[in-house]
mmCIF file of C-alpha atoms in Angstrom:
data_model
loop_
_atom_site.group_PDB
_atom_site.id
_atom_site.type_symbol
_atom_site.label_atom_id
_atom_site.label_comp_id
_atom_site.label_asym_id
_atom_site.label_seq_id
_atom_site.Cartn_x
_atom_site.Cartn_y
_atom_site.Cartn_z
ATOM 1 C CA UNK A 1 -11.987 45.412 -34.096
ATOM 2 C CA UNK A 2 -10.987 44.967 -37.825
ATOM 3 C CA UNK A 3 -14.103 47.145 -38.410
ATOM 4 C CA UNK A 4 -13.212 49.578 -36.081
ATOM 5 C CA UNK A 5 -9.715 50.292 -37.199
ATOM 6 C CA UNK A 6 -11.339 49.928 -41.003
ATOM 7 C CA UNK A 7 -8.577 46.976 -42.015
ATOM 8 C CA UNK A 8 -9.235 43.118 -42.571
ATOM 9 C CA UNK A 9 -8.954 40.668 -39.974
ATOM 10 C CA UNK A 10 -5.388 39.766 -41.487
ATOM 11 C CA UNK A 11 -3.841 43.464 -41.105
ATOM 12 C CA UNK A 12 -5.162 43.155 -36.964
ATOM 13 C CA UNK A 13 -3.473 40.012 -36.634
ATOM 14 C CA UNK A 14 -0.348 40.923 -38.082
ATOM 15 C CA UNK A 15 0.036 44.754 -36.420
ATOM 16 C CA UNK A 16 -0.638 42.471 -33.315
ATOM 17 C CA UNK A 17 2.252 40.046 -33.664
ATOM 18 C CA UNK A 18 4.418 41.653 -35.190
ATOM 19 C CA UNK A 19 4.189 45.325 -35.250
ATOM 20 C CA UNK A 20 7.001 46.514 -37.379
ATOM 21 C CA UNK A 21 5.640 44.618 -40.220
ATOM 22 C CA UNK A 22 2.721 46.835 -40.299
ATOM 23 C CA UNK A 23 3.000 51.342 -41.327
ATOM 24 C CA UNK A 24 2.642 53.654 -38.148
ATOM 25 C CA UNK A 25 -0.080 55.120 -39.855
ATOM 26 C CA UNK A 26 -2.013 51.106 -39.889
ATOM 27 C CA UNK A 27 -0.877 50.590 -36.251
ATOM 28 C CA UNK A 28 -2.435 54.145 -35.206
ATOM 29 C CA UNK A 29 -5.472 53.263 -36.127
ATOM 30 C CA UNK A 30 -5.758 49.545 -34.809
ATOM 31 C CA UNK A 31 -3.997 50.439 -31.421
ATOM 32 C CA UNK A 32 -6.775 52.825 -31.186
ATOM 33 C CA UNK A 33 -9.474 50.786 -31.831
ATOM 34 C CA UNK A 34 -7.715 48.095 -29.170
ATOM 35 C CA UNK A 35 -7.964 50.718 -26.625
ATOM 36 C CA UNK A 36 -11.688 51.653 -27.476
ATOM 37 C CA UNK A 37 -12.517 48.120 -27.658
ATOM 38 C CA UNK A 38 -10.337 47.341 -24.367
ATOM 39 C CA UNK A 39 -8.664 44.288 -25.980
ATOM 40 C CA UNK A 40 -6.743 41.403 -24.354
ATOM 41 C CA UNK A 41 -5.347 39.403 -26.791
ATOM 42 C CA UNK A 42 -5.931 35.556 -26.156
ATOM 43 C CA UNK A 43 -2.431 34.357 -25.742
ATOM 44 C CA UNK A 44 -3.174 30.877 -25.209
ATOM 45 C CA UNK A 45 -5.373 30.487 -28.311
ATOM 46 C CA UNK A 46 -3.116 32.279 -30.627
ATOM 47 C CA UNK A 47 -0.290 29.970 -29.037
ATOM 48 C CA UNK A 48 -2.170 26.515 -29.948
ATOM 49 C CA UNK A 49 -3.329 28.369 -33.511
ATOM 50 C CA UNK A 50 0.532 29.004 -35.110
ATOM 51 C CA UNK A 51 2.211 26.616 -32.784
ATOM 52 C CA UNK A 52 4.584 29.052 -31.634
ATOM 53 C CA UNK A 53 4.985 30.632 -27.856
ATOM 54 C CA UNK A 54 6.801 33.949 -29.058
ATOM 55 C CA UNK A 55 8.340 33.874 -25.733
ATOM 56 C CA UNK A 56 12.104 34.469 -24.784
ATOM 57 C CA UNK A 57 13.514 32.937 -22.033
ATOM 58 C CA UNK A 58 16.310 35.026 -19.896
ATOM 59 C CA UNK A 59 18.269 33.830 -17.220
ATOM 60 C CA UNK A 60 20.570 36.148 -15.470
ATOM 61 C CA UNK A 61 22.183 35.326 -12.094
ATOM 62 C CA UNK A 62 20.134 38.162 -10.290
ATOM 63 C CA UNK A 63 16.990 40.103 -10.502
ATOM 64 C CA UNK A 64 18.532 42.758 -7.557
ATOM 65 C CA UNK A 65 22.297 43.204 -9.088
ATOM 66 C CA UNK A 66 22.041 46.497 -10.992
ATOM 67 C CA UNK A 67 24.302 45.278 -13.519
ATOM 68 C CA UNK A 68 22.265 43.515 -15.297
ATOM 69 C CA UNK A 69 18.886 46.043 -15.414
ATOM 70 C CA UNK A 70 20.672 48.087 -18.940
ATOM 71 C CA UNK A 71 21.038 44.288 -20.230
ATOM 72 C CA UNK A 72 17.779 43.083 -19.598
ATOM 73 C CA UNK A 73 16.422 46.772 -20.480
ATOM 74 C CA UNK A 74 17.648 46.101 -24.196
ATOM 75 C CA UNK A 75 16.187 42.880 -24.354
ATOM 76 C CA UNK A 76 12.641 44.493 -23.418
ATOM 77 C CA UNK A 77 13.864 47.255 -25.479
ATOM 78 C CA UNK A 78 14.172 44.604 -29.087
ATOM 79 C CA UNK A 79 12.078 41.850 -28.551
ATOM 80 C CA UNK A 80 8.699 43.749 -26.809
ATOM 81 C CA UNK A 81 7.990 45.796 -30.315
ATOM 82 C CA UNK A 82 8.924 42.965 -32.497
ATOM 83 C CA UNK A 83 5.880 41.096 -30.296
ATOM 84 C CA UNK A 84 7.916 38.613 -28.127
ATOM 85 C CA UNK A 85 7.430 37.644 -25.030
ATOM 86 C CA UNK A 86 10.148 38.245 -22.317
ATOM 87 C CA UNK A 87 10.246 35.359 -19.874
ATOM 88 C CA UNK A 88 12.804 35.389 -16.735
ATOM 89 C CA UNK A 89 14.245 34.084 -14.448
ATOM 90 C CA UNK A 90 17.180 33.882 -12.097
ATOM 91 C CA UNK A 91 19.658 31.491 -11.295
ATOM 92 C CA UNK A 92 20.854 33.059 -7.992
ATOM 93 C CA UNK A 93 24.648 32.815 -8.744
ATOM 94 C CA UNK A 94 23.919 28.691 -8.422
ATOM 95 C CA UNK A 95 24.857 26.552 -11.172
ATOM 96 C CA UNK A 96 22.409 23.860 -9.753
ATOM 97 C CA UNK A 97 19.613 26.368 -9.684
ATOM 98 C CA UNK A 98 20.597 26.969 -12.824
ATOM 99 C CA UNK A 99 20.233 23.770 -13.799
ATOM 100 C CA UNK A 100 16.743 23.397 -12.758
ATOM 101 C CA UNK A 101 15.731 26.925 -14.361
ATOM 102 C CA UNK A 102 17.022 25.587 -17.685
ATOM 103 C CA UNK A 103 14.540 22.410 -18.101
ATOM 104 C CA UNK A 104 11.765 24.546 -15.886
ATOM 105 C CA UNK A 105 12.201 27.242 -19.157
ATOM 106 C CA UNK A 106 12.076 24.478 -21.878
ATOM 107 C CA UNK A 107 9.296 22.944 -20.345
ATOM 108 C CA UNK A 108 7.045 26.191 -21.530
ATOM 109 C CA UNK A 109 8.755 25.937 -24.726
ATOM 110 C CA UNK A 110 10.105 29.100 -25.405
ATOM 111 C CA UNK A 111 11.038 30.072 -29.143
ATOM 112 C CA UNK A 112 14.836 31.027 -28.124
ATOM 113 C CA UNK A 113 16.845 31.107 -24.604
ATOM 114 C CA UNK A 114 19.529 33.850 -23.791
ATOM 115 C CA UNK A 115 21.591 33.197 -21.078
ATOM 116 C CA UNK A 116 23.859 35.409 -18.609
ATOM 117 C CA UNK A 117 27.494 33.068 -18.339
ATOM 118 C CA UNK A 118 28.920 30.256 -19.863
ATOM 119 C CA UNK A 119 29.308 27.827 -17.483
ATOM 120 C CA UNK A 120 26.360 25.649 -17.564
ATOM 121 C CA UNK A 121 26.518 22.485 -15.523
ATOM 122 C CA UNK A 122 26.812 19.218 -17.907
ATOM 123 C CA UNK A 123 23.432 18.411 -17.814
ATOM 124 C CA UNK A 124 22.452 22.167 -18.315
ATOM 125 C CA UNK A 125 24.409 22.331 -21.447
ATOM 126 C CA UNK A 126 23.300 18.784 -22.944
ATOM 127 C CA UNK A 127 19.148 20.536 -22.230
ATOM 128 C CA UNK A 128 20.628 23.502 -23.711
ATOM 129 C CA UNK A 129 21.867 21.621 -27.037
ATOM 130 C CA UNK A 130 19.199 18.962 -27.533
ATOM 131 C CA UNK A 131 16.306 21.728 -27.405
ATOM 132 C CA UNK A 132 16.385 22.428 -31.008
ATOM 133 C CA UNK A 133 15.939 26.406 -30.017
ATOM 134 C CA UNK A 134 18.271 28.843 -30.511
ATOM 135 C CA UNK A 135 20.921 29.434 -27.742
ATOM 136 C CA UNK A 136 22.428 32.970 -26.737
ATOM 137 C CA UNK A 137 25.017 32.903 -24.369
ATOM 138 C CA UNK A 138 26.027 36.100 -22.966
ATOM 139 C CA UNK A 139 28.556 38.206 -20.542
ATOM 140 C CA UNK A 140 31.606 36.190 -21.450
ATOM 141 C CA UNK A 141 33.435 34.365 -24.249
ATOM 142 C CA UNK A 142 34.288 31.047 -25.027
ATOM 143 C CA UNK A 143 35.289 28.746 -27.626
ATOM 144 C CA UNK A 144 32.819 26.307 -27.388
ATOM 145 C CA UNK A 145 29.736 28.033 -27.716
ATOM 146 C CA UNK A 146 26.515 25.658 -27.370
ATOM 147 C CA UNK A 147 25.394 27.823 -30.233
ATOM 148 C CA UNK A 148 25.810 31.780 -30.402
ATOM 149 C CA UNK A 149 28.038 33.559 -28.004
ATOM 150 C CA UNK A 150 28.061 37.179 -27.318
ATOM 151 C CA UNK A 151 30.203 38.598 -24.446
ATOM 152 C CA UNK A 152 33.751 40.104 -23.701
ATOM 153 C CA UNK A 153 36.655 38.493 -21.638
ATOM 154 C CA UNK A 154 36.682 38.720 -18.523
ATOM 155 C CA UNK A 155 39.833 37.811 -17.871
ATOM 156 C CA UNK A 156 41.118 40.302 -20.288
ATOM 157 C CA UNK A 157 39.468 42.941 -18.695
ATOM 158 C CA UNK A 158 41.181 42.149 -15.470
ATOM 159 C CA UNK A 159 44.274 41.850 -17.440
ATOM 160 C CA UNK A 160 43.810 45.705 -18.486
ATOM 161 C CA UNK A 161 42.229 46.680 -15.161
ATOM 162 C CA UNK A 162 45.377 46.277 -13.416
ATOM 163 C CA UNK A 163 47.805 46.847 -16.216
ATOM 164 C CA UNK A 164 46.283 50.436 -16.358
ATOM 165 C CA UNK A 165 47.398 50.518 -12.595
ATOM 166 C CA UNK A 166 50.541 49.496 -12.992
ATOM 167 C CA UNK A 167 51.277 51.638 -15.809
ATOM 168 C CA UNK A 168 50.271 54.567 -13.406
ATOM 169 C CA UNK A 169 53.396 53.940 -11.571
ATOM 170 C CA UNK A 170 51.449 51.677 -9.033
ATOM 171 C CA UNK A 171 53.486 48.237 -7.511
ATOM 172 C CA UNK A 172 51.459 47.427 -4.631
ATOM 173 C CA UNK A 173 48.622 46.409 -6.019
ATOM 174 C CA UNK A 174 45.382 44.624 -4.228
ATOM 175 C CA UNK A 175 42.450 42.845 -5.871
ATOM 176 C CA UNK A 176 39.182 42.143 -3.576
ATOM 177 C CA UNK A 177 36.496 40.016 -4.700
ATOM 178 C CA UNK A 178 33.053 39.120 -3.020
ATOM 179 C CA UNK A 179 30.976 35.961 -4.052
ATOM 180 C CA UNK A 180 33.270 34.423 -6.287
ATOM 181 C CA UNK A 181 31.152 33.382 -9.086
ATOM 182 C CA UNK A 182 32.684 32.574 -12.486
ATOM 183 C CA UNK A 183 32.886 36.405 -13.631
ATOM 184 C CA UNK A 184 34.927 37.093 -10.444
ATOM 185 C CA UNK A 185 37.445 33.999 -10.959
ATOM 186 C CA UNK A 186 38.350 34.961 -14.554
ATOM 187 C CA UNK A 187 38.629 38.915 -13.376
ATOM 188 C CA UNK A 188 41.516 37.669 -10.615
ATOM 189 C CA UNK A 189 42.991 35.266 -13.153
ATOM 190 C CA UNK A 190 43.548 38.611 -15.246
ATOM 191 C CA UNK A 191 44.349 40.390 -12.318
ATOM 192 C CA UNK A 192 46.814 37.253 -11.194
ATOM 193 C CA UNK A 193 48.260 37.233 -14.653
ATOM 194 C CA UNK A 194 49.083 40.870 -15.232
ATOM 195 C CA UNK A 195 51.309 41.092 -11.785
ATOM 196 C CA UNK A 196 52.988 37.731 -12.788
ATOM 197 C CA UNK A 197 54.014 39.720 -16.130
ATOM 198 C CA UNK A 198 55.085 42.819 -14.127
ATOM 199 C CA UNK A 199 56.812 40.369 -12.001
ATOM 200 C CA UNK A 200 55.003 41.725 -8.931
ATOM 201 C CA UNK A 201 54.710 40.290 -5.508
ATOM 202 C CA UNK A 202 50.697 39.636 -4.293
ATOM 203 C CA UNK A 203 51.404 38.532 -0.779
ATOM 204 C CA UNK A 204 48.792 39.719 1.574
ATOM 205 C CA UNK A 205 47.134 42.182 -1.390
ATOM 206 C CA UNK A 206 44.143 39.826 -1.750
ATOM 207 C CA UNK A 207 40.914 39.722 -0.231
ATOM 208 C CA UNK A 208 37.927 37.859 -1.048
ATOM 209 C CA UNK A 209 34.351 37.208 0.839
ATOM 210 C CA UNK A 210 31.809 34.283 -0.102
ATOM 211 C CA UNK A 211 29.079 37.199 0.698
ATOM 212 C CA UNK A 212 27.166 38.709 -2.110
ATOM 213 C CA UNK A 213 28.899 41.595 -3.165
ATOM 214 C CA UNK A 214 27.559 45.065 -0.888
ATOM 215 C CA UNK A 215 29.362 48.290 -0.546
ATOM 216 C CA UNK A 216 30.050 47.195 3.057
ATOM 217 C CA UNK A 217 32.002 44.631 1.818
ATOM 218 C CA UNK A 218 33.749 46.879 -0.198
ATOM 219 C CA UNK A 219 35.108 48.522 3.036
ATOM 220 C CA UNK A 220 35.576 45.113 4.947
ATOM 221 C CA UNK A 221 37.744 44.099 2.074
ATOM 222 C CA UNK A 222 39.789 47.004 1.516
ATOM 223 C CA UNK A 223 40.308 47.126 5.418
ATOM 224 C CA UNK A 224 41.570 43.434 5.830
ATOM 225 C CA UNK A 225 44.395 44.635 3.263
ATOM 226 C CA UNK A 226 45.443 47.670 4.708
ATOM 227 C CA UNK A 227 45.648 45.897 8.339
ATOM 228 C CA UNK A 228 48.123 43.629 6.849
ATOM 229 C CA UNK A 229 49.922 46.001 4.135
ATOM 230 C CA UNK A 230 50.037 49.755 5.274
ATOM 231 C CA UNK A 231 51.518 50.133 2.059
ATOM 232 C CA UNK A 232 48.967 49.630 -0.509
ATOM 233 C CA UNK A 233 48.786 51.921 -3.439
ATOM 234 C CA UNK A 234 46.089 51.180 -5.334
ATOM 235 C CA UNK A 235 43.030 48.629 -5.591
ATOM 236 C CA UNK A 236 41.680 46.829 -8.258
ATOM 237 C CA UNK A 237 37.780 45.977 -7.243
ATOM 238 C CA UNK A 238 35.985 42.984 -8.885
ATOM 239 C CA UNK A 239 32.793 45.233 -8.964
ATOM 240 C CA UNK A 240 31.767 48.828 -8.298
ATOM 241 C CA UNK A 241 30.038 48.104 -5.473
ATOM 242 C CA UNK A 242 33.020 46.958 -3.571
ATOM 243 C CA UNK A 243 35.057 49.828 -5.521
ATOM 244 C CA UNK A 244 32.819 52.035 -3.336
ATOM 245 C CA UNK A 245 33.047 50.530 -0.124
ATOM 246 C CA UNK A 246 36.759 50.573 -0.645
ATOM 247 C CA UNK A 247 36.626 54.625 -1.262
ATOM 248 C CA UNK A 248 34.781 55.073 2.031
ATOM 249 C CA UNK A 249 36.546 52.900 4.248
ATOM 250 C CA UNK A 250 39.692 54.923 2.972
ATOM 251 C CA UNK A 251 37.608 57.981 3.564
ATOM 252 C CA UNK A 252 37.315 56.945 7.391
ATOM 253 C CA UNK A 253 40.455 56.067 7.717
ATOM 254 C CA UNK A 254 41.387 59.687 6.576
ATOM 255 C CA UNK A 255 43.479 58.146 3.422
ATOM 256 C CA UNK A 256 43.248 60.185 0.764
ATOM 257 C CA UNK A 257 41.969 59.050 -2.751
ATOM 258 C CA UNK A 258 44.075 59.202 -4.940
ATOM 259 C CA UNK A 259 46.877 61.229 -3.477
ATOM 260 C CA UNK A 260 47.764 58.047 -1.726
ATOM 261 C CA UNK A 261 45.566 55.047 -2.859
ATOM 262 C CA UNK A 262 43.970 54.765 -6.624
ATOM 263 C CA UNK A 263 40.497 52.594 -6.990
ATOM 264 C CA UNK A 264 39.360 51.041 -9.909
ATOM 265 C CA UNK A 265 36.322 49.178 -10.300
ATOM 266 C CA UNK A 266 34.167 46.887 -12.563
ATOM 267 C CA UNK A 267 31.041 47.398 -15.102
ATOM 268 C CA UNK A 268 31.256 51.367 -14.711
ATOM 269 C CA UNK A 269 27.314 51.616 -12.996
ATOM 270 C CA UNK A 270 25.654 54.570 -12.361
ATOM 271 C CA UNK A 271 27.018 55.879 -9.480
ATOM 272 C CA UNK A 272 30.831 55.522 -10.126
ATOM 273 C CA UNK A 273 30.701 58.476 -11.903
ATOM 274 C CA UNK A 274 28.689 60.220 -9.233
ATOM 275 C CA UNK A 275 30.789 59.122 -6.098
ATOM 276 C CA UNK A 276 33.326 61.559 -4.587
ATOM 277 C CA UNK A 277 35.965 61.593 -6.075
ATOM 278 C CA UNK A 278 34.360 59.920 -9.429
ATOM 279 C CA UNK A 279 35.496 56.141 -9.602
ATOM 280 C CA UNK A 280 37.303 54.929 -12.732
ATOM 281 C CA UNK A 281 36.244 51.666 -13.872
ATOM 282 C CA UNK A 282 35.646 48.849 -16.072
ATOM 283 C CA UNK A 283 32.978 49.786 -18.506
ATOM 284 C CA UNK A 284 31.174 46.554 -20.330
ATOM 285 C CA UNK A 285 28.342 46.968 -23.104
ATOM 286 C CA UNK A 286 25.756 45.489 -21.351
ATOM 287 C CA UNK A 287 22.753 47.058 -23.389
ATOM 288 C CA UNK A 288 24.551 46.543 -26.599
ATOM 289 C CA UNK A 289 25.353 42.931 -25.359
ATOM 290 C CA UNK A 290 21.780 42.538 -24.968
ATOM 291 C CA UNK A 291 20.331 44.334 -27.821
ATOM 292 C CA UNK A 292 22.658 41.979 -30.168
ATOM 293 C CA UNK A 293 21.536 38.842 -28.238
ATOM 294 C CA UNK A 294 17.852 39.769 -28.944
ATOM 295 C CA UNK A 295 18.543 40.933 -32.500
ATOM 296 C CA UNK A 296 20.675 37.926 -33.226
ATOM 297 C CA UNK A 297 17.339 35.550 -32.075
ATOM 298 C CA UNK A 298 15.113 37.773 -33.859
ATOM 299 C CA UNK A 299 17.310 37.131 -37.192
ATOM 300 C CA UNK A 300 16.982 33.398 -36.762
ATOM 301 C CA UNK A 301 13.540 32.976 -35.870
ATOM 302 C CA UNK A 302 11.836 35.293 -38.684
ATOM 303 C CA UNK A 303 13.906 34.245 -41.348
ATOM 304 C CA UNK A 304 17.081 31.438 -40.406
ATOM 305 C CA UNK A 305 19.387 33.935 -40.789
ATOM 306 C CA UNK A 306 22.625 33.152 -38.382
ATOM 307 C CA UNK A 307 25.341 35.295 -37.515
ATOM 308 C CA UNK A 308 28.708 34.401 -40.214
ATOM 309 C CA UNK A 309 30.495 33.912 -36.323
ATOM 310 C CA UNK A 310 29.175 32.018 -33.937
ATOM 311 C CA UNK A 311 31.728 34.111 -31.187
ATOM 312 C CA UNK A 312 31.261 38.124 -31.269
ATOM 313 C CA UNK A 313 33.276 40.163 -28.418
ATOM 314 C CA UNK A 314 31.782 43.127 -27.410
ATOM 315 C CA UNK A 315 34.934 43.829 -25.960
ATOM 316 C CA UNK A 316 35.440 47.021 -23.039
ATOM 317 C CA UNK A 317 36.828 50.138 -22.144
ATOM 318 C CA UNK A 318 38.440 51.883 -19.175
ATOM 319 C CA UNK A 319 36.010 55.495 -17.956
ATOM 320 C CA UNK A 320 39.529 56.982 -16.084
ATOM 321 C CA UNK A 321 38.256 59.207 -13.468
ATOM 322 C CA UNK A 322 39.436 60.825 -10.394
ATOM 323 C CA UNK A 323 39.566 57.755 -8.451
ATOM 324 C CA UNK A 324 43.005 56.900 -10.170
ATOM 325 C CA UNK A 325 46.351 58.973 -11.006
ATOM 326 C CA UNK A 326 49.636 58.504 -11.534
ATOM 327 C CA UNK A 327 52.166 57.744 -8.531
ATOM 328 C CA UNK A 328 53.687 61.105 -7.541
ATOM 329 C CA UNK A 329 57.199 61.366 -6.579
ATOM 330 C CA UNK A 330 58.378 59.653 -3.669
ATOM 331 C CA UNK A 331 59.070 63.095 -1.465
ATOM 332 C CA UNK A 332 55.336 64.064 -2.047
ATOM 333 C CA UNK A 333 53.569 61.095 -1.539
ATOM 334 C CA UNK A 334 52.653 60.860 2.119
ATOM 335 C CA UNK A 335 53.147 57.406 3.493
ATOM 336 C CA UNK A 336 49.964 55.569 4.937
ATOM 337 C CA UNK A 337 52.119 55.092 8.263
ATOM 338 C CA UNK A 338 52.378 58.406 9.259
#
C-alpha cells in the first residue's frame, strides 16, 4: 500500500493512526490506495505492537434516551478522526449495572473512560481511581472529581427553571418527575429550593413516576396534579418528554397553553421547538460537553497535557418560547374551574 500511495511504510502507519498528523494532500492519496487495495487494518496486531488499545470507553445511562445522541455524536465527532476507538456501553439508569460496566470496560483496557453522572457506587469509583487511565466525568458537577469533571448543575438549573416561572408572575407552581435517577433528584432539589426562597406552598403540586420517562407520562403526571389542584398555573417538567405529555393532556382537557397554564421543560430536544405551541426549556451543551470531554482525553493521552481545573461548568440557558408567558391580570385569566 505504501507503494501504491507512493509514501514509506512510516507515512501509512501514521495517516492510519492518527490522521491529523498527516497533510490532506498525504491522506488523499493513501485513503485511496486503502480503498483500491480494500484494506482492513489489523487491530489486534497493531494493539499488541504499541501496547496501546486507542479505544474510549463511554458509558451513558441509555442508548434509546435522545438526550444523549448530540453528546455521544461529539464524541464520534473528536475522537473517530484523531483514530480512537469509541467503545459503549450503557448503564440502564442502575448504579449496580453500572458497577459491573465499569470493571467489564477496564477489563479491555481502554486508553481513557468518559462517563455520563457522578455518582458511581463505592466500588465503581475505587475501579475508576486505581485504573491509572484518565477519568471524564460528565453531565453534572461536583467537588470531588475522581479526576476531570465536565458538566453543569443540575440543581441550579432547576433553581432557574422555576425561578423564571415565578418571575412570570406564576405562584402555583408543579414539578413532575419520571424515573428519578440522580439528574432528576438534584433538578427537584432546585425546584424545592427556589419555592422555599419565594416562600411558596408545594402541597399537592408534585408528581413523580418510577417509570422511564415517556410523553404519556408526561400527561399522567400533569393530570394527577390538576385532579388535586384545579388551580395550577404553570409546570416545571424534569424532561421534555414529560413537558410534552403535559401540553397534550392540557390540550384534551381543553386548557389552554399558556393563557392559563405555562410549561417548561428540560435539555431543550428537538422537538420542543417544533411542538404546538413551541415549549420553552432547559437548554444543556450536550455536544460541547462531549466534544470537551473527548478533547480534554485527547490532550492527555498525546502529550500529558491536563486541564489548569480539574472542574469546568458548561453551565445552561433558558430557549423561552410560547409555552410560557407572563400571568395576565386576574379579570382576564380564565379560571381552570369554569
Amino acid at each position: 500500500m505504501a507503494k501504491l500511495a507512493g509514501v514509506s511504510a512510516v507515512t501509512v502507519s501514521r495517516a492510519l493512526r492518527h490522521p491529523r498528523m498527516v497533510s490532506s494532500a498525504l491522506r488523499a492519496r493513501i485513503d485511496a490506495a486503502v480503498s483500491e487495495l480494500a484494506y482492513v487494518p489489523d487491530v489486534a496486531a497493531s494493539r499488541l505492537a504499541s501496547a496501546r488499545t486507542h479505544a474510549i470507553g463511554v458509558i451513558v445511562s441509555s442508548l434509546t434516551n435522545g438526550v444523549f445522541a448530540d453528546y455521544l455524536r461529539a464524541l464520534h465527532d473528536t475522537l473517530l478522526p484523531a483514530g480512537f476507538q469509541v467503545v459503549v456501553f450503557s448503564s440502564r439508569y442502575s448504579a449496580d449495572e453500572e458497577e459491573k460496566v465499569i470493571a467489564t470496560l477496564l477489563g479491555q483496557h481502554p486508553e481513557a473512560i468518559i462517563i455520563a453522572g457522578i455518582d458511581q457506587t463505592p466500588h465503581g469509583r475505587r475501579l475508576l481511581e486505581r485504573s491509572g487511565v484518565p477519568v471524564i466525568q460528565t453531565f453534572e458537577l461536583t467537588d470531588d472529581p475522581i479526576d476531570i469533571n465536565v458538566g453543569l448543575s443540575q440543581r441550579q438549573a432547576g433553581y432557574a427553571a422555576t425561578q423564571y416561572l415565578i418571575d412570570r408572575g406564576h405562584r402555583r407552581i408543579g414539578y413532575t418527575a419520571a424515573r428519578l435517577d440522580a439528574r432528576a433528584h438534584a433538578r427537584m432539589e432546585g425546584y424545592n429550593r427556589a419555592m422555599a426562597d419565594a416562600r411558596l406552598p408545594t402541597d399537592g403540586l408534585v408528581a413523580t413516576t418510577p417509570r422511564p420517562s415517556s410523553v404519556s407520562a408526561g400527561g399522567e403526571l400533569i393530570g394527577a396534579i390538576l385532579d388535586r389542584r384545579s388551580d395550577l398555573e404553570a409546570l416545571f417538567c424534569c424532561d421534555d418528554n414529560l413537558a410534552l405529555g403535559a401540553l397534550f393532556e392540557c390540550q384534551r382537557r381543553d386548557i389552554a397553553v399558556p393563557d392559563q397554564i405555562s410549561i417548561i421543560g428540560f435539555n431543550d430536544l428537538e422537538f420542543a421547538a417544533c411542538a404546538h405551541p413551541p415549549i420553552s426549556s432547559v437548554a444543556t451543551p450536550r455536544y460541547e460537553m462531549g466534544r470537551l470531554a473527548a478533547e480534554i482525553v485527547m490532550k492527555i493521552i498525546e502529550i500529558g497535557e491536563r486541564p489548569a481545573d480539574r472542574r469546568i461548568d458548561v453551565g445552561f440557558t433558558i430557549s423561552e418560547r410560547g409555552s410560557t408567558m407572563p400571568v395576565a391580570r386576574p379579570q382576564a385569566r380564565r379560571a381552570l374551574s369554569e
